[in-house]
PDB file of C-alpha atoms in Angstrom:
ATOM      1  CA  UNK D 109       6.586  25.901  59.545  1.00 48.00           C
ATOM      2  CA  UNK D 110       5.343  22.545  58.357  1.00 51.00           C
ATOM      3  CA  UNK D 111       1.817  24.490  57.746  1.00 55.00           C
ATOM      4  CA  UNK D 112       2.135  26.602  55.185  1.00 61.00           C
ATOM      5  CA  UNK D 113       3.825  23.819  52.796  1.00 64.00           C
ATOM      6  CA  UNK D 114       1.435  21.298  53.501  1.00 67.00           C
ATOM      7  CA  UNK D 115      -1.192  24.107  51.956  1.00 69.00           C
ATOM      8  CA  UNK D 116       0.743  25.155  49.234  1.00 65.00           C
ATOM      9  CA  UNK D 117       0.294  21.684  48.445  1.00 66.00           C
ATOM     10  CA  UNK D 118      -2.551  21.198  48.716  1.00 67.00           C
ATOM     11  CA  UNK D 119      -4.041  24.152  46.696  1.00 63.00           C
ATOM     12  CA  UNK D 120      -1.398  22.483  43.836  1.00 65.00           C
ATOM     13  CA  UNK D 121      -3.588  19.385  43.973  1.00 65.00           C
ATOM     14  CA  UNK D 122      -7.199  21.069  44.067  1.00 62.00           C
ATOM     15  CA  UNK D 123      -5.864  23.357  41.239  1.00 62.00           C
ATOM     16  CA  UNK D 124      -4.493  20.315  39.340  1.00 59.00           C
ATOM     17  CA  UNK D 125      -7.749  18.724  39.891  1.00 54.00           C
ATOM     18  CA  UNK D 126     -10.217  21.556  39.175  1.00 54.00           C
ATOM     19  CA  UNK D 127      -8.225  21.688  35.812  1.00 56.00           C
ATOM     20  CA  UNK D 128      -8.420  18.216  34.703  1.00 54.00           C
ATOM     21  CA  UNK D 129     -12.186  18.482  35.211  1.00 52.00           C
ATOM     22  CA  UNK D 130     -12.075  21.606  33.044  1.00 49.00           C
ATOM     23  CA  UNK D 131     -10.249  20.066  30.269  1.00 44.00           C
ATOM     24  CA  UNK D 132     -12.360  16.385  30.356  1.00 45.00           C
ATOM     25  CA  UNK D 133     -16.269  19.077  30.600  1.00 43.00           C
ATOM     26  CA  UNK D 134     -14.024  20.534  27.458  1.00 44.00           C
ATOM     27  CA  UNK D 135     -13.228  17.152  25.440  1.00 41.00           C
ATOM     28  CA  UNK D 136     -16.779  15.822  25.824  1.00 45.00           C
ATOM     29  CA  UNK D 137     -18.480  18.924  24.615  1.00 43.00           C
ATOM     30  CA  UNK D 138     -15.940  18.859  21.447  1.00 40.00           C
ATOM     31  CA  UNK D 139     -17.974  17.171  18.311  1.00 44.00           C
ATOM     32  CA  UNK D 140     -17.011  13.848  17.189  1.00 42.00           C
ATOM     33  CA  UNK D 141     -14.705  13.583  14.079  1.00 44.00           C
ATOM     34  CA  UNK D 142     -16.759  13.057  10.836  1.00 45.00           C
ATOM     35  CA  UNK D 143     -16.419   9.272  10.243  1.00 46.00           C
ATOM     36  CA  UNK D 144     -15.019   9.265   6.521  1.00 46.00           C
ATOM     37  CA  UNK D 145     -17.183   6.265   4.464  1.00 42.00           C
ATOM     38  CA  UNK D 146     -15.699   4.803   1.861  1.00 46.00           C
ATOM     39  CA  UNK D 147     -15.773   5.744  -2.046  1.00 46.00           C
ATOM     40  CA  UNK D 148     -18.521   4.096  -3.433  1.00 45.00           C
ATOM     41  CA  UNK D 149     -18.046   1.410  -5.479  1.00 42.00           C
ATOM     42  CA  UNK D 150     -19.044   1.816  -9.426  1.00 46.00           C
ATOM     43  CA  UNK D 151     -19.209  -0.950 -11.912  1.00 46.00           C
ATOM     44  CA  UNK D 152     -16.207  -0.079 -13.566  1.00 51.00           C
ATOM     45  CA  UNK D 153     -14.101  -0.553 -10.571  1.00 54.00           C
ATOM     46  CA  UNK D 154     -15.562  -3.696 -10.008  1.00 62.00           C
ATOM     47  CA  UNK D 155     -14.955  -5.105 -13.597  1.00 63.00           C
ATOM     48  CA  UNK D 156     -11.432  -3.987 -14.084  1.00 77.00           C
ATOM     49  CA  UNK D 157      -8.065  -5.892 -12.753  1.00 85.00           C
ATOM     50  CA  UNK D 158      -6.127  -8.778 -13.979  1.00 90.00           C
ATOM     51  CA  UNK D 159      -5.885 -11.351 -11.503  1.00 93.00           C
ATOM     52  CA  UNK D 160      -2.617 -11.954 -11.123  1.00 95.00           C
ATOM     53  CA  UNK D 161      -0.095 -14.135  -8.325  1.00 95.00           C
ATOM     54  CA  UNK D 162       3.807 -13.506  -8.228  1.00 95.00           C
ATOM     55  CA  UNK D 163       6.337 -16.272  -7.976  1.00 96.00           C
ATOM     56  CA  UNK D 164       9.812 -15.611  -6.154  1.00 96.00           C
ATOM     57  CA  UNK D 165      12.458 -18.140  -6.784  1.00 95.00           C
ATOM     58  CA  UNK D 166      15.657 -17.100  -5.095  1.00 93.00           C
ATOM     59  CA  UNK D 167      16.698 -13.577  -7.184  1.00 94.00           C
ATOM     60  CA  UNK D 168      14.077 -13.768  -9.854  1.00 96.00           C
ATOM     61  CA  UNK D 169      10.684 -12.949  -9.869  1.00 97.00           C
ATOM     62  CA  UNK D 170       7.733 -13.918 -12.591  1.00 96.00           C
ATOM     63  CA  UNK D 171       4.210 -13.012 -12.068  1.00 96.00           C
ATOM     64  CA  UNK D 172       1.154 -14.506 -13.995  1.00 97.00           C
ATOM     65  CA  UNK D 173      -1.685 -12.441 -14.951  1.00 96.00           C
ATOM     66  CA  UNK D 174      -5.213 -13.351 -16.318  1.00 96.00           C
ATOM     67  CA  UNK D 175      -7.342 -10.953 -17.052  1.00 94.00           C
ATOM     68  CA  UNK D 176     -11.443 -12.289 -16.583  1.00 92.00           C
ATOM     69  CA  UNK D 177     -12.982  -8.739 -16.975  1.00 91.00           C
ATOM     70  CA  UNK D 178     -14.408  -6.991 -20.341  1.00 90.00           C
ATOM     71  CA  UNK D 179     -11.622  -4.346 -20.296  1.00 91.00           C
ATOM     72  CA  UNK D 180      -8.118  -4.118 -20.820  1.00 93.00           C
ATOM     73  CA  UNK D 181      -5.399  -3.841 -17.868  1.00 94.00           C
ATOM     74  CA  UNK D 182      -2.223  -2.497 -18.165  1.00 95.00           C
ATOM     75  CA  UNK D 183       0.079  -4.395 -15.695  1.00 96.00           C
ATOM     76  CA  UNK D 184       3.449  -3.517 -14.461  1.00 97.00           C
ATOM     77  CA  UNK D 185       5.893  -5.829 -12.536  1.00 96.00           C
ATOM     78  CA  UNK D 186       8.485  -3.838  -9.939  1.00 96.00           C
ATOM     79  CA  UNK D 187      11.010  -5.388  -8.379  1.00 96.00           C
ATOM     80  CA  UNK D 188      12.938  -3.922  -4.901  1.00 96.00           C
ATOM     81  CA  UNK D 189      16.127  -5.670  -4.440  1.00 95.00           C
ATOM     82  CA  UNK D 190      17.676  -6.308  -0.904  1.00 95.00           C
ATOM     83  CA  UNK D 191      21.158  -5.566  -1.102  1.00 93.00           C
ATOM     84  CA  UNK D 192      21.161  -1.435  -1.450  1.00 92.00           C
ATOM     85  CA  UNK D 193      23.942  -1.667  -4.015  1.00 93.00           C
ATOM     86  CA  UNK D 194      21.464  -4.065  -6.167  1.00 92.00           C
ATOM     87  CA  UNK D 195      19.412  -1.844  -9.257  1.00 91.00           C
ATOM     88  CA  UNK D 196      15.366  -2.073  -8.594  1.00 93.00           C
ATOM     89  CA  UNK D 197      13.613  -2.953 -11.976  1.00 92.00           C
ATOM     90  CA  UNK D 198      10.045  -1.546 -12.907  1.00 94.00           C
ATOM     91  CA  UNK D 199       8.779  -3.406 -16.455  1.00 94.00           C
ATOM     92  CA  UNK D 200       7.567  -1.900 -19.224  1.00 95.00           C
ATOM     93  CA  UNK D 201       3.522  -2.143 -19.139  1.00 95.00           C
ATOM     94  CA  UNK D 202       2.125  -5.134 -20.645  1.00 95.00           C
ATOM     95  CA  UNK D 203      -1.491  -4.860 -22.006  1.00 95.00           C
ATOM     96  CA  UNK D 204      -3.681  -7.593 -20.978  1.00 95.00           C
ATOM     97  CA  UNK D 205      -6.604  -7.737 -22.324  1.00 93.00           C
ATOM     98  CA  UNK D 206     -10.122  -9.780 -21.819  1.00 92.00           C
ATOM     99  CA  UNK D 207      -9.585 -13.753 -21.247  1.00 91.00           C
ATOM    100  CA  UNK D 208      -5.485 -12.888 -22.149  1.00 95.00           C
ATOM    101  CA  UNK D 209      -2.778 -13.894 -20.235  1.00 95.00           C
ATOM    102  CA  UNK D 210       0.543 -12.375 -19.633  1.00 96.00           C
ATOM    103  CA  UNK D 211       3.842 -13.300 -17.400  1.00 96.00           C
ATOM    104  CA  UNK D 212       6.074 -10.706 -16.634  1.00 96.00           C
ATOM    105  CA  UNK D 213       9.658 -11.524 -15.496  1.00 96.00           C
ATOM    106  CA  UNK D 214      12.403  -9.461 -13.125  1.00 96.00           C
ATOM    107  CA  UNK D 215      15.058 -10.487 -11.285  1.00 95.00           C
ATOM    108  CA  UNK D 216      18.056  -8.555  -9.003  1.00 95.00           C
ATOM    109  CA  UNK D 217      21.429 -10.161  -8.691  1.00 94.00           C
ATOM    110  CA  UNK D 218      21.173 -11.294  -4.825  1.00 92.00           C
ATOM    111  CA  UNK D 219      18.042 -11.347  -3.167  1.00 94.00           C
ATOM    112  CA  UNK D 220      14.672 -10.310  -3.864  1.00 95.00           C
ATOM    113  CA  UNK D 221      13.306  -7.682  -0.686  1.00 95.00           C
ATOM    114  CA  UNK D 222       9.566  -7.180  -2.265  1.00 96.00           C
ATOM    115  CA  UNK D 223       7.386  -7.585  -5.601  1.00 96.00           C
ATOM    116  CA  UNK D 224       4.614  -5.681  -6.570  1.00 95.00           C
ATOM    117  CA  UNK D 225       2.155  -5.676  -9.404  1.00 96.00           C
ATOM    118  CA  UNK D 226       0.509  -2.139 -10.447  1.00 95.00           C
ATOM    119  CA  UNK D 227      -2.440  -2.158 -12.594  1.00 94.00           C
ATOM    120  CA  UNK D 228      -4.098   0.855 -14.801  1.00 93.00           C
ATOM    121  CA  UNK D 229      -7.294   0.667 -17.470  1.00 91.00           C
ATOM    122  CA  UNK D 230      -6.171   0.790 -20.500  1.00 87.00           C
ATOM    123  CA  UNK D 231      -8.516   2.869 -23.225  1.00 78.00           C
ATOM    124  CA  UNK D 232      -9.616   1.485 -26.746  1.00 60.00           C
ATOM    125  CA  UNK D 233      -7.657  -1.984 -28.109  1.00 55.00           C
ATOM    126  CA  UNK D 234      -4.927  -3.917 -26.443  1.00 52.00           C
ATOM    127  CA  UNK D 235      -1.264  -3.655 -28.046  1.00 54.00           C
ATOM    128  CA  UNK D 236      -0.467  -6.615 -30.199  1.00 58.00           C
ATOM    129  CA  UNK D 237       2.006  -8.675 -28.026  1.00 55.00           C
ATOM    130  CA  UNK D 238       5.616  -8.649 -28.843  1.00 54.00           C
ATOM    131  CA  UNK D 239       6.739 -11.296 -31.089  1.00 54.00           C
ATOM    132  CA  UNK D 240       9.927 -13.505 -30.048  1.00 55.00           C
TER     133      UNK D 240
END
């Protein structure tokens, strides 16, 4: 009696294996994904950008911005708050233009969960800066 289960077992495991060898002759003859290069890099994109560092003292945040480069940057300051009842701010873009310098101020009412800086060319002359 013993026999015929100890075969049925067998033939499980030689199937099993035969199978495995047909799927691994299957994965090596599939082609390799395309590796994707990256975009080239033109020399706009590498004169453009304020460089700019953020400051975070307890619930507000100010980040400085210099801008080196030729061209104009439009920089925007958001702020994510960590309390979920706390508002997230965005600012309105600020204009920086060649050798300019801007600082751009947020704050939430508790504590400060992340700060990020967004940047975007700006076409033809920078904005006057607003007066106090």
């Amino acid at each position: 009696m013993r026999v015929p289960h100890r075969r049925a077992a067998a033939l499980a495991s030689a199937a099993a294996l035969l199978a495995g060898f047909a799927v691994a002759a299957e994965v090596r003859a599939a082609p390799a994904p395309a590796e994707e290069s990256p975009a080239p890099v033109t020399r706009d994109d590498e004169n453009f950008g304020a460089s700019c560092r953020t400051v975070v003292e307890g619930s507000r945040v100010t980040a400085h911005c210099q801008n080196p480069f030729p061209t104009t940057d439009s920089v925007r300051l958001h702020v994510e708050c960590a309390r979920w009842w706390d508002v997230d701010t965005d600012s309105a873009p600020v204009d920086v233009g060649p050798t300019a310098y801007a600082e751009l101020t947020g704050r939430c009412w508790k504590e400060v969960r992340s700060a990020w800086l967004t940047h975007q060319p700006v076409e033809g002359p920078p904005s006057p800066a607003p007066g106090p």
